[in-house]
Amino acid sequence: VTSNFRTAELAAGRQGAPLSGFFESAILAHPTVTRVSQNIGGIGNATVVPKLDGSGPSYFAFDTGPGNVLIDAAVRLLTGSQSHYDKDGKMGARGKDRIDEDLLEQYLCNEPYFTTAPPKTTGRELFSDDVAAKLVDELRTRGWDDDAIVATLTRITAESIVRAYKTYVIPMVGHIDELYICGGGAFNPNIVDYVTTRLPHTKVEVLDRETIGISAEAKEAALFAVLGFLSICGRPVPIPHLAESQEQKILGAVTPGENYGQIMAQVDFSRVGESLGRIHVKSS
Amino acid sequence: VTSNFRTAELAAGRQGAPLSGFFESAILAHPTVTRVSQNIGGIGNATVVPKLDGSGPSYFAFDTGPGNVLIDAAVRLLTGSQSHYDKDGKMGARGKDRIDEDLLEQYLCNEPYFTTAPPKTTGRELFSDDVAAKLVDELRTRGWDDDAIVATLTRITAESIVRAYKTYVIPMVGHIDELYICGGGAFNPNIVDYVTTRLPHTKVEVLDRETIGISAEAKEAALFAVLGFLSICGRPVPIPHLAESQEQKILGAVTPGENYGQIMAQVDFSRVGESLGRIHVKSS
């Protein structure tokens, strides 16, 4: 078993999350196309993979802010936990012409996370069920119905992603040619459609086998298989651009099991500590 | 770095503590002498190492009950934290003719841990500052002064060790020839002298370089060095008699550092999983 990959990142002075950047960049790297991979889980995180022509920085990754956390919490609150998320974006779609733009601006301007430049990482401590409950209360006080409330929280989420690109990504990489969305939020058309409309010159797709050669479900599993492989081999994970430090570390810990001998006998220990450089995964 | 040795013990259905038994037995094993090593830290734990003539069981280890925890907590309470332990047993010595034998019997008979047979392990959840505070209160209510209170808690501790031997060790191994005491409690003459008096046919010594060839301070360090070595080599730690299961496990996890390549290149991975059998450490 290999585990505990973030500890060494923290020891090197980095934030330890998202860890997936190097793997996303290995899948997405392209000679002439600048790509962004946007995961929308509870939290949203982006991996930016500039084209490989050498004109831009290497990849970097950061959390954009809320993923589905605010929407899910609102739906649970408004339906008395009958629903745990806005399935197919139906509530949000019904409310989409009654979005409280004023509250949206207020929230996106006043939450300091959005105005902090990468490297940055966040979690449920900033984007929590409590924050969702406060936003729901405020929107109710303003007279909005349930669908309008869900639509507004969906728009806040989608707009926070778009603004992260416009503020921190596009000024650095010039233009995003292709955007691949994965995670639960990829199944919410209100998010995907809005992001597509706001980025008219970017090809927006859901990340899956058809578009990028690896299914979204398999991506995390493959990432951790590679992390485990690097740990056993004692090879450091490549460090992204915009990291807090460039100190290389071997990540993870190896807990010997019954197959420890078989596995370790295959490792070339003379290459321990050797940098991988930029790695490429042939995803097909 | 190697760490986290207890997890695999728990996974094998054992209690994961004390882990030191196999190492104590390696230091203490003798062809014709049955030995017990008694550590008196916060908790007390015994490793029983029967003579190697094949007539008895292999070594076993268990927690006897409180070590210094009750005495230390009482001293802190009674001195308003001016003292944190009964240095050289001075308070206990002044009170030794005023021990509340009635409370001692009551406590040793009513705390179920003492009447549970090994394998068993305990900690601050049973022998806590709170328990000490209750005993101090009860003894104060009964009119005892501070010295008598510390003497009674010291006697409870020493008597719990002696009774553990008489109830669980001597019936199994026949006779304890030699007893080696270590830990902070080895410096409390009221404990060592009382145990010596109660075991007149046992040679009682403090464990150190002069008596057994390794200093008490170095023992834990050497134990964990050996545990780390076994983890890296993928060799299971020998399982004691009276263990909850005999399933062998490799203990610990290996976190690769800068010297990972150098170290791993020296391991013979063809021997992973091979039992050490009974190991002997030549402590001189």
Coordinates of C-alpha atoms in Angstrom, one line a residue:
Chain A
V1 CA 0.0 0.0 0.0
T2 CA 1.3 3.5 -0.8
S3 CA -0.4 6.4 1.0
N4 CA 0.0 9.8 2.7
F5 CA 1.2 11.7 -0.4
R6 CA 0.6 15.2 0.8
T7 CA 2.9 15.2 3.9
A8 CA 6.1 15.6 1.9
E9 CA 4.5 18.5 -0.1
L10 CA 3.7 20.3 3.1
A11 CA 7.3 19.6 4.4
A12 CA 8.6 21.3 1.2
G13 CA 6.5 24.4 2.0
R14 CA 3.8 23.7 -0.6
Q15 CA 0.1 23.5 0.1
G16 CA -0.2 19.8 -0.8
A17 CA -3.4 20.3 -2.9
P18 CA -4.4 19.8 -5.6
L19 CA -1.9 16.9 -6.1
S20 CA -3.4 16.0 -9.5
G21 CA -1.8 18.8 -11.5
F22 CA 1.2 16.8 -12.8
F23 CA -1.0 14.0 -14.0
E24 CA -3.6 16.2 -15.6
S25 CA -0.8 18.0 -17.4
A26 CA 0.6 14.6 -18.6
I27 CA -2.8 13.8 -20.1
L28 CA -3.5 17.2 -21.5
A29 CA -0.2 18.5 -22.7
H30 CA -0.3 19.4 -26.4
P31 CA 2.2 21.0 -28.7
T32 CA 0.0 23.8 -30.0
V33 CA -3.1 23.9 -27.8
T34 CA -3.5 25.5 -24.4
R35 CA -5.8 23.4 -22.2
V36 CA -7.5 23.8 -18.9
S37 CA -8.9 20.9 -16.9
Q38 CA -11.6 22.0 -14.5
N39 CA -12.8 19.5 -11.8
I40 CA -16.1 20.5 -10.2
G41 CA -16.4 18.3 -7.1
G42 CA -17.3 19.8 -3.7
I43 CA -14.6 22.3 -4.4
G44 CA -13.6 23.4 -7.9
N45 CA -10.0 23.1 -9.1
A46 CA -8.3 24.0 -12.3
T47 CA -5.2 22.6 -13.9
V48 CA -3.8 24.9 -16.6
V49 CA -1.6 23.2 -19.2
P50 CA -0.1 25.8 -21.7
K51 CA 0.8 24.6 -25.1
L52 CA 4.3 23.0 -25.2
D53 CA 5.8 25.5 -27.7
G54 CA 8.0 26.9 -24.9
S55 CA 6.4 30.4 -25.0
G56 CA 4.5 30.0 -21.8
P57 CA 5.0 28.6 -18.3
S58 CA 4.7 24.9 -17.4
Y59 CA 1.4 23.7 -16.0
F60 CA 0.0 25.0 -12.7
A61 CA -3.0 24.1 -10.6
F62 CA -5.2 25.9 -8.1
D63 CA -8.6 25.6 -6.5
T64 CA -11.0 28.0 -8.1
G65 CA -13.4 28.1 -5.2
P66 CA -16.7 26.3 -4.6
G67 CA -17.6 23.3 -6.8
N68 CA -21.0 21.8 -6.0
V69 CA -20.8 22.4 -2.3
L70 CA -23.0 25.5 -2.1
I71 CA -25.6 24.2 -4.6
D72 CA -25.8 20.8 -2.9
A73 CA -26.2 22.3 0.6
A74 CA -28.9 24.7 -0.7
V75 CA -30.9 21.8 -2.3
R76 CA -30.7 19.8 0.9
L77 CA -31.9 22.7 2.9
L78 CA -34.7 23.7 0.5
T79 CA -36.0 20.1 0.0
G80 CA -35.6 19.0 3.7
S81 CA -33.0 16.6 2.5
Q82 CA -35.4 14.9 0.0
S83 CA -32.8 15.8 -2.7
H84 CA -29.0 16.0 -2.1
Y85 CA -28.2 17.7 -5.3
D86 CA -29.8 19.6 -8.3
K87 CA -30.3 16.5 -10.5
D88 CA -29.7 17.5 -14.2
G89 CA -29.8 21.1 -13.0
K90 CA -33.6 21.1 -13.1
M91 CA -34.2 23.5 -10.2
G92 CA -31.5 25.9 -11.4
A93 CA -32.9 25.8 -15.0
R94 CA -36.4 26.7 -13.7
G95 CA -34.9 29.7 -11.8
K96 CA -32.4 30.9 -14.4
D97 CA -34.3 34.1 -15.3
R98 CA -34.5 35.1 -11.6
I99 CA -30.8 35.3 -10.6
D100 CA -29.9 37.8 -7.9
E101 CA -27.0 39.5 -9.7
D102 CA -26.5 41.9 -6.8
L103 CA -25.9 39.1 -4.2
L104 CA -23.6 37.4 -6.7
E105 CA -21.4 40.5 -7.1
Q106 CA -21.5 41.1 -3.4
Y107 CA -20.3 37.5 -2.6
L108 CA -17.7 37.3 -5.3
C109 CA -16.2 40.6 -4.4
N110 CA -16.3 40.2 -0.6
E111 CA -15.0 36.7 -0.2
P112 CA -11.2 37.2 -0.1
Y113 CA -10.4 33.8 -1.6
F114 CA -11.6 35.0 -5.0
T115 CA -9.2 38.0 -5.0
T116 CA -6.2 35.9 -3.9
A117 CA -3.8 35.0 -6.7
P118 CA -2.6 31.4 -7.1
P119 CA -0.9 29.3 -5.7
K120 CA -4.0 28.8 -3.5
T121 CA -6.0 25.9 -2.2
T122 CA -9.2 25.8 -0.2
G123 CA -11.8 23.4 1.2
R124 CA -14.9 23.1 3.3
E125 CA -13.5 25.6 5.8
L126 CA -14.3 28.5 3.4
F127 CA -17.0 27.0 1.2
S128 CA -19.2 25.2 3.7
D129 CA -22.8 24.2 4.4
D130 CA -22.9 27.1 6.8
V131 CA -22.0 29.6 4.1
A132 CA -24.6 28.1 1.9
A133 CA -27.2 28.4 4.7
K134 CA -26.4 32.1 5.1
L135 CA -26.7 32.7 1.4
V136 CA -30.0 30.8 1.3
D137 CA -31.3 32.9 4.2
E138 CA -30.3 36.1 2.6
L139 CA -32.0 35.2 -0.7
R140 CA -35.1 34.1 1.1
T141 CA -35.2 37.5 2.9
R142 CA -34.9 39.1 -0.5
G143 CA -38.1 37.2 -1.5
W144 CA -36.7 34.7 -4.0
D145 CA -38.3 31.2 -4.4
D146 CA -36.4 27.9 -4.1
D147 CA -35.6 27.6 -7.9
A148 CA -34.3 31.2 -8.0
I149 CA -32.1 30.5 -5.0
V150 CA -30.6 27.4 -6.5
A151 CA -30.1 29.2 -9.8
T152 CA -28.2 32.0 -8.1
L153 CA -25.9 29.7 -6.2
T154 CA -25.3 27.8 -9.4
R155 CA -24.4 31.0 -11.2
I156 CA -22.1 32.1 -8.3
T157 CA -20.3 28.8 -8.8
A158 CA -20.0 29.0 -12.5
E159 CA -19.1 32.7 -12.5
S160 CA -16.3 32.1 -9.8
I161 CA -14.7 29.6 -12.3
V162 CA -15.0 32.0 -15.2
R163 CA -13.5 34.9 -13.2
A164 CA -10.7 32.7 -12.0
Y165 CA -9.7 32.2 -15.6
K166 CA -10.1 35.8 -16.6
T167 CA -8.2 37.1 -13.6
Y168 CA -5.4 34.6 -13.1
V169 CA -5.2 32.2 -16.1
I170 CA -5.8 34.2 -19.4
P171 CA -3.4 37.0 -18.4
M172 CA -0.7 34.4 -18.0
V173 CA -1.2 32.0 -20.8
G174 CA -2.8 34.3 -23.4
H175 CA -5.8 32.3 -24.4
I176 CA -7.5 29.0 -23.3
D177 CA -8.0 27.0 -26.5
E178 CA -9.8 24.0 -24.8
L179 CA -11.5 23.5 -21.5
Y180 CA -12.3 20.0 -20.2
I181 CA -14.8 19.8 -17.3
C182 CA -15.1 16.8 -15.0
G183 CA -16.6 15.9 -11.6
G184 CA -20.2 16.0 -10.6
G185 CA -20.6 19.6 -11.9
A186 CA -19.9 18.4 -15.5
F187 CA -23.4 16.9 -15.3
N188 CA -25.0 20.2 -14.4
P189 CA -25.9 21.9 -17.7
N190 CA -26.4 25.3 -16.0
I191 CA -22.8 25.4 -15.1
V192 CA -21.4 23.9 -18.3
D193 CA -23.7 26.1 -20.6
Y194 CA -22.9 29.3 -18.7
V195 CA -19.2 28.7 -18.8
T196 CA -19.4 27.9 -22.5
T197 CA -21.3 31.2 -23.2
R198 CA -18.8 33.3 -21.2
L199 CA -15.8 31.8 -23.0
P200 CA -17.0 32.0 -26.7
H201 CA -13.5 31.4 -28.2
T202 CA -12.8 28.3 -26.0
K203 CA -13.9 24.8 -27.0
V204 CA -15.7 23.5 -23.8
E205 CA -16.1 19.8 -23.4
V206 CA -16.8 17.3 -20.7
L207 CA -13.6 15.3 -20.0
D208 CA -14.2 11.6 -20.8
R209 CA -12.9 8.8 -23.0
E210 CA -14.4 10.4 -26.2
T211 CA -12.9 13.8 -25.7
I212 CA -9.5 13.2 -24.0
G213 CA -9.0 9.5 -24.0
I214 CA -9.5 8.8 -20.3
S215 CA -12.8 8.6 -18.5
A216 CA -13.3 11.1 -15.6
E217 CA -14.1 8.2 -13.3
A218 CA -10.7 6.5 -14.1
K219 CA -8.6 9.6 -13.8
E220 CA -8.3 9.8 -10.0
A221 CA -7.6 6.1 -9.8
A222 CA -4.9 6.3 -12.5
L223 CA -3.4 9.4 -10.8
F224 CA -3.0 7.6 -7.5
A225 CA -1.6 4.5 -9.2
V226 CA 1.1 6.7 -10.8
L227 CA 1.8 8.5 -7.4
G228 CA 2.2 5.1 -5.7
F229 CA 4.5 3.9 -8.5
L230 CA 6.7 7.0 -8.1
S231 CA 6.7 6.5 -4.3
I232 CA 7.9 2.9 -4.5
C233 CA 10.5 3.9 -7.1
G234 CA 11.6 6.9 -5.0
R235 CA 11.2 9.4 -7.9
P236 CA 10.0 12.9 -7.1
V237 CA 6.8 14.3 -8.6
P238 CA 7.4 17.1 -11.0
I239 CA 6.7 20.5 -9.4
P240 CA 4.4 22.9 -11.1
H241 CA 4.9 26.5 -12.1
L242 CA 3.5 28.9 -9.4
A243 CA 4.4 26.5 -6.5
E244 CA 5.5 28.0 -3.2
S245 CA 8.9 26.2 -3.5
Q246 CA 10.8 24.2 -6.1
E247 CA 12.3 21.7 -3.6
Q248 CA 11.8 18.2 -5.0
K249 CA 10.4 15.6 -2.7
I250 CA 9.6 11.9 -3.0
L251 CA 5.9 11.7 -2.0
G252 CA 4.1 9.1 0.0
A253 CA 4.9 6.1 2.3
V254 CA 5.2 2.4 1.4
T255 CA 3.5 0.0 3.8
P256 CA 4.9 -3.5 3.0
G257 CA 2.3 -6.2 2.3
E258 CA 2.7 -9.8 1.2
N259 CA 3.8 -8.8 -2.3
Y260 CA 6.5 -6.4 -1.0
G261 CA 9.4 -8.6 -2.1
Q262 CA 8.1 -9.2 -5.6
I263 CA 7.4 -5.5 -6.2
M264 CA 10.6 -4.1 -4.7
A265 CA 12.8 -6.6 -6.5
Q266 CA 11.8 -4.8 -9.8
V267 CA 12.8 -1.3 -8.7
D268 CA 16.0 0.3 -10.1
F269 CA 17.1 2.0 -6.9
S270 CA 20.1 3.6 -8.7
R271 CA 17.5 6.1 -10.1
V272 CA 16.0 7.2 -6.8
G273 CA 15.7 11.0 -6.6
E274 CA 16.1 11.4 -10.3
S275 CA 13.6 14.0 -11.7
L276 CA 11.1 12.8 -14.2
G277 CA 11.1 16.2 -15.9
R278 CA 7.8 16.8 -17.7
I279 CA 6.0 13.4 -18.1
H280 CA 3.6 12.5 -20.8
V281 CA 0.9 9.9 -20.5
K282 CA -0.4 8.5 -23.8
S283 CA -4.0 8.4 -22.6
S284 CA -5.3 6.3 -25.5
Chain B
V1 CA 11.8 7.2 8.0
T2 CA 9.9 4.1 9.2
S3 CA 6.8 4.7 11.3
N4 CA 3.3 3.5 12.3
F5 CA 4.3 0.0 13.5
R6 CA 1.1 -0.7 15.4
T7 CA -1.4 -0.6 12.6
A8 CA -0.5 -4.0 11.1
E9 CA -0.7 -5.5 14.6
L10 CA -4.3 -4.2 14.9
A11 CA -5.0 -5.5 11.4
A12 CA -3.9 -8.9 12.6
G13 CA -6.4 -8.7 15.5
R14 CA -3.8 -8.1 18.1
Q15 CA -3.8 -5.1 20.5
G16 CA -0.7 -3.5 19.1
A17 CA 0.8 -2.8 22.5
P18 CA 3.3 -3.4 24.1
L19 CA 5.3 -3.7 20.9
S20 CA 8.6 -4.1 22.8
G21 CA 8.1 -7.8 23.9
F22 CA 10.1 -9.4 21.1
F23 CA 13.0 -7.1 21.7
E24 CA 13.0 -7.5 25.5
S25 CA 12.9 -11.2 25.0
A26 CA 15.9 -11.0 22.6
I27 CA 17.9 -9.1 25.2
L28 CA 16.8 -11.2 28.2
A29 CA 16.5 -14.8 26.9
H30 CA 18.7 -17.2 28.9
P31 CA 19.1 -21.0 28.7
T32 CA 18.4 -21.7 32.4
V33 CA 17.0 -18.4 33.9
T34 CA 13.4 -17.2 33.7
R35 CA 13.4 -13.4 33.5
V36 CA 10.8 -10.6 33.6
S37 CA 11.4 -7.1 32.4
Q38 CA 9.1 -4.6 34.1
N39 CA 8.8 -1.1 32.7
I40 CA 7.3 1.5 35.0
G41 CA 6.4 4.5 32.8
G42 CA 3.0 6.2 33.0
I43 CA 1.6 2.7 32.6
G44 CA 3.4 -0.5 33.8
N45 CA 4.2 -3.3 31.4
A46 CA 5.9 -6.6 31.8
T47 CA 7.7 -8.8 29.4
V48 CA 8.0 -12.4 30.6
V49 CA 10.9 -14.4 29.1
P50 CA 10.9 -18.0 30.3
K51 CA 14.2 -19.9 30.3
L52 CA 15.0 -21.4 26.9
D53 CA 15.0 -25.1 28.0
G54 CA 11.8 -25.7 26.1
S55 CA 9.7 -26.6 29.1
G56 CA 7.7 -23.3 29.2
P57 CA 6.0 -21.0 26.7
S58 CA 7.9 -18.5 24.6
Y59 CA 7.9 -14.9 25.9
F60 CA 4.7 -12.9 26.4
A61 CA 4.1 -9.2 27.3
F62 CA 1.2 -7.3 28.9
D63 CA 0.4 -4.1 30.7
T64 CA 0.3 -4.7 34.4
G65 CA -1.7 -1.5 35.1
P66 CA -0.7 1.9 36.4
G67 CA 3.0 2.8 36.3
N68 CA 3.7 6.3 37.8
V69 CA 0.5 7.9 36.5
L70 CA -1.5 7.8 39.8
I71 CA 1.5 8.8 42.0
D72 CA 2.5 11.7 39.6
A73 CA -1.1 13.0 39.4
A74 CA -1.5 12.9 43.2
V75 CA 1.8 14.7 43.8
R76 CA 0.8 17.4 41.3
L77 CA -2.6 17.8 43.0
L78 CA -1.2 17.8 46.5
T79 CA 1.6 20.3 45.8
G80 CA -0.4 22.6 43.6
S81 CA 1.9 21.5 40.7
Q82 CA 5.0 22.6 42.6
S83 CA 6.2 19.0 42.1
H84 CA 5.4 16.7 39.2
Y85 CA 6.5 13.4 40.7
D86 CA 7.6 12.0 44.1
K87 CA 11.4 12.7 43.7
D88 CA 13.4 9.8 45.2
G89 CA 10.1 8.5 46.7
K90 CA 10.5 11.0 49.6
M91 CA 6.8 11.7 50.2
G92 CA 6.0 8.0 49.9
A93 CA 8.8 7.1 52.3
R94 CA 7.5 9.6 55.0
G95 CA 4.0 8.1 54.7
K96 CA 4.9 4.4 54.4
D97 CA 3.6 3.5 57.9
R98 CA 0.2 5.0 57.3
I99 CA -1.0 3.1 54.2
D100 CA -4.7 2.7 53.8
E101 CA -4.8 -1.1 53.2
D102 CA -8.6 -1.1 53.0
L103 CA -8.7 1.4 50.0
L104 CA -5.9 -0.6 48.4
E105 CA -7.8 -3.8 48.5
Q106 CA -11.0 -2.1 47.4
Y107 CA -9.3 -0.5 44.4
L108 CA -7.3 -3.6 43.3
C109 CA -10.4 -5.9 43.6
N110 CA -12.9 -3.5 42.0
E111 CA -11.0 -2.3 38.9
P112 CA -11.8 -5.0 36.3
Y113 CA -8.5 -4.6 34.5
F114 CA -6.6 -6.3 37.3
T115 CA -8.8 -9.4 37.2
T116 CA -8.5 -9.7 33.4
A117 CA -6.0 -12.3 32.2
P118 CA -3.4 -11.4 29.5
P119 CA -3.3 -10.7 26.6
K120 CA -4.3 -7.2 27.8
T121 CA -3.2 -3.6 27.2
T122 CA -4.3 -0.4 28.8
G123 CA -3.6 3.3 28.9
R124 CA -4.6 6.7 30.3
E125 CA -8.3 5.8 29.6
L126 CA -8.4 3.5 32.7
F127 CA -5.5 4.9 34.8
S128 CA -5.9 8.6 34.5
D129 CA -5.5 11.9 36.4
D130 CA -9.2 11.7 37.1
V131 CA -8.9 8.3 38.8
A132 CA -6.0 9.6 40.8
A133 CA -8.1 12.7 41.8
K134 CA -10.9 10.5 43.0
L135 CA -8.5 8.3 45.1
V136 CA -6.9 11.4 46.6
D137 CA -10.4 12.8 47.5
E138 CA -11.4 9.5 49.1
L139 CA -8.1 9.3 51.1
R140 CA -8.5 12.9 52.2
T141 CA -12.1 12.2 53.3
R142 CA -10.7 9.3 55.4
G143 CA -8.4 11.8 57.1
W144 CA -5.0 10.9 55.7
D145 CA -2.2 13.5 55.2
D146 CA -0.4 14.2 51.9
D147 CA 2.5 11.8 52.6
A148 CA 0.1 8.9 53.5
I149 CA -1.9 9.6 50.4
V150 CA 1.2 9.4 48.1
A151 CA 2.4 6.3 50.0
T152 CA -0.9 4.5 49.5
L153 CA -1.0 5.3 45.7
T154 CA 2.6 4.1 45.5
R155 CA 1.7 0.9 47.3
I156 CA -1.3 0.4 45.0
T157 CA 1.1 0.6 42.0
A158 CA 3.7 -1.8 43.4
E159 CA 1.1 -4.2 44.7
S160 CA -0.7 -4.3 41.3
I161 CA 2.6 -5.3 39.7
V162 CA 3.3 -8.1 42.3
R163 CA -0.3 -9.4 42.0
A164 CA 0.0 -9.5 38.2
Y165 CA 3.0 -11.8 38.6
K166 CA 1.4 -14.0 41.2
T167 CA -1.9 -14.3 39.3
Y168 CA -0.8 -14.5 35.7
V169 CA 2.9 -15.1 35.4
I170 CA 4.1 -17.5 38.1
P171 CA 1.3 -20.0 37.5
M172 CA 2.4 -20.2 33.9
V173 CA 6.2 -20.1 34.1
G174 CA 6.7 -21.7 37.5
H175 CA 9.1 -19.2 39.1
I176 CA 10.6 -15.8 38.2
D177 CA 14.3 -16.1 38.7
E178 CA 15.2 -12.5 37.8
L179 CA 13.2 -9.3 37.6
Y180 CA 14.6 -6.2 35.8
I181 CA 12.9 -2.9 36.4
C182 CA 13.2 0.1 34.2
G183 CA 11.4 3.4 33.5
G184 CA 10.9 6.3 35.9
G185 CA 9.5 3.9 38.6
A186 CA 12.9 2.2 38.8
F187 CA 14.1 5.4 40.6
N188 CA 11.3 5.2 43.2
P189 CA 12.8 3.0 46.1
N190 CA 9.3 2.6 47.6
I191 CA 8.2 0.6 44.5
V192 CA 11.5 -1.3 44.0
D193 CA 12.0 -2.2 47.7
Y194 CA 8.4 -3.3 48.1
V195 CA 8.5 -5.5 45.0
T196 CA 11.8 -7.0 46.2
T197 CA 10.3 -7.8 49.7
R198 CA 7.2 -9.4 48.2
L199 CA 9.3 -11.6 45.8
P200 CA 12.0 -13.0 48.2
H201 CA 13.1 -15.7 45.9
T202 CA 13.6 -13.5 42.9
K203 CA 16.7 -11.4 42.1
V204 CA 15.3 -7.8 41.6
E205 CA 17.5 -5.4 39.7
V206 CA 17.3 -2.1 37.9
L207 CA 17.8 -2.7 34.2
D208 CA 20.9 -1.0 33.0
R209 CA 24.3 -1.5 31.3
E210 CA 25.7 -3.1 34.5
T211 CA 23.0 -5.6 35.0
I212 CA 21.8 -6.6 31.5
G213 CA 24.2 -5.0 29.1
I214 CA 22.0 -2.2 27.7
S215 CA 21.0 1.0 29.4
A216 CA 17.3 1.6 30.0
E217 CA 17.5 4.9 28.1
A218 CA 18.9 3.2 25.0
K219 CA 16.5 0.2 25.0
E220 CA 13.5 2.0 23.4
A221 CA 15.8 3.6 20.7
A222 CA 17.4 0.3 19.9
L223 CA 13.9 -1.4 19.8
F224 CA 12.6 1.1 17.2
A225 CA 15.8 0.9 15.2
V226 CA 15.3 -2.9 14.9
L227 CA 11.6 -2.4 14.1
G228 CA 12.5 0.0 11.3
F229 CA 15.1 -2.4 10.0
L230 CA 12.5 -5.3 9.9
S231 CA 10.0 -3.0 8.1
I232 CA 12.5 -2.0 5.4
C233 CA 13.5 -5.6 4.9
G234 CA 9.9 -6.8 4.9
R235 CA 10.5 -9.3 7.7
P236 CA 7.6 -10.0 10.2
V237 CA 8.1 -9.4 13.9
P238 CA 8.0 -12.6 15.9
I239 CA 4.6 -13.1 17.6
P240 CA 4.6 -13.8 21.3
H241 CA 2.8 -16.5 23.2
L242 CA -0.7 -15.4 24.5
A243 CA -1.3 -13.2 21.4
E244 CA -4.8 -12.8 20.1
S245 CA -3.7 -14.2 16.7
Q246 CA -0.6 -15.9 15.3
E247 CA -1.0 -14.2 11.9
Q248 CA 2.4 -12.8 10.9
K249 CA 2.6 -9.3 9.6
I250 CA 5.3 -6.9 8.4
L251 CA 5.0 -3.9 10.6
G252 CA 5.4 -0.2 9.8
A253 CA 5.6 2.0 6.7
V254 CA 8.6 3.3 4.9
T255 CA 8.7 7.0 3.9
P256 CA 11.4 7.4 1.3
G257 CA 13.9 10.2 2.0
E258 CA 17.1 11.2 0.2
N259 CA 19.0 8.1 1.2
Y260 CA 16.1 5.7 0.1
G261 CA 18.1 4.4 -2.9
Q262 CA 21.3 3.7 -0.9
I263 CA 19.4 1.8 1.8
M264 CA 17.0 -0.2 -0.4
A265 CA 19.8 -1.3 -2.7
Q266 CA 21.2 -3.3 0.3
V267 CA 18.0 -5.3 1.0
D268 CA 17.7 -8.9 0.0
F269 CA 14.0 -8.9 -1.1
S270 CA 14.0 -12.6 -1.7
R271 CA 13.7 -13.0 2.0
V272 CA 10.6 -10.8 2.5
G273 CA 8.0 -12.4 4.7
E274 CA 10.4 -15.0 6.1
S275 CA 10.0 -15.4 9.8
L276 CA 12.9 -14.5 12.0
G277 CA 11.9 -17.2 14.5
R278 CA 13.2 -16.3 18.0
I279 CA 15.8 -13.6 17.7
H280 CA 18.7 -13.1 20.0
V281 CA 20.4 -9.7 20.5
K282 CA 23.9 -9.9 22.0
S283 CA 23.4 -6.9 24.2
S284 CA 27.1 -6.6 25.2

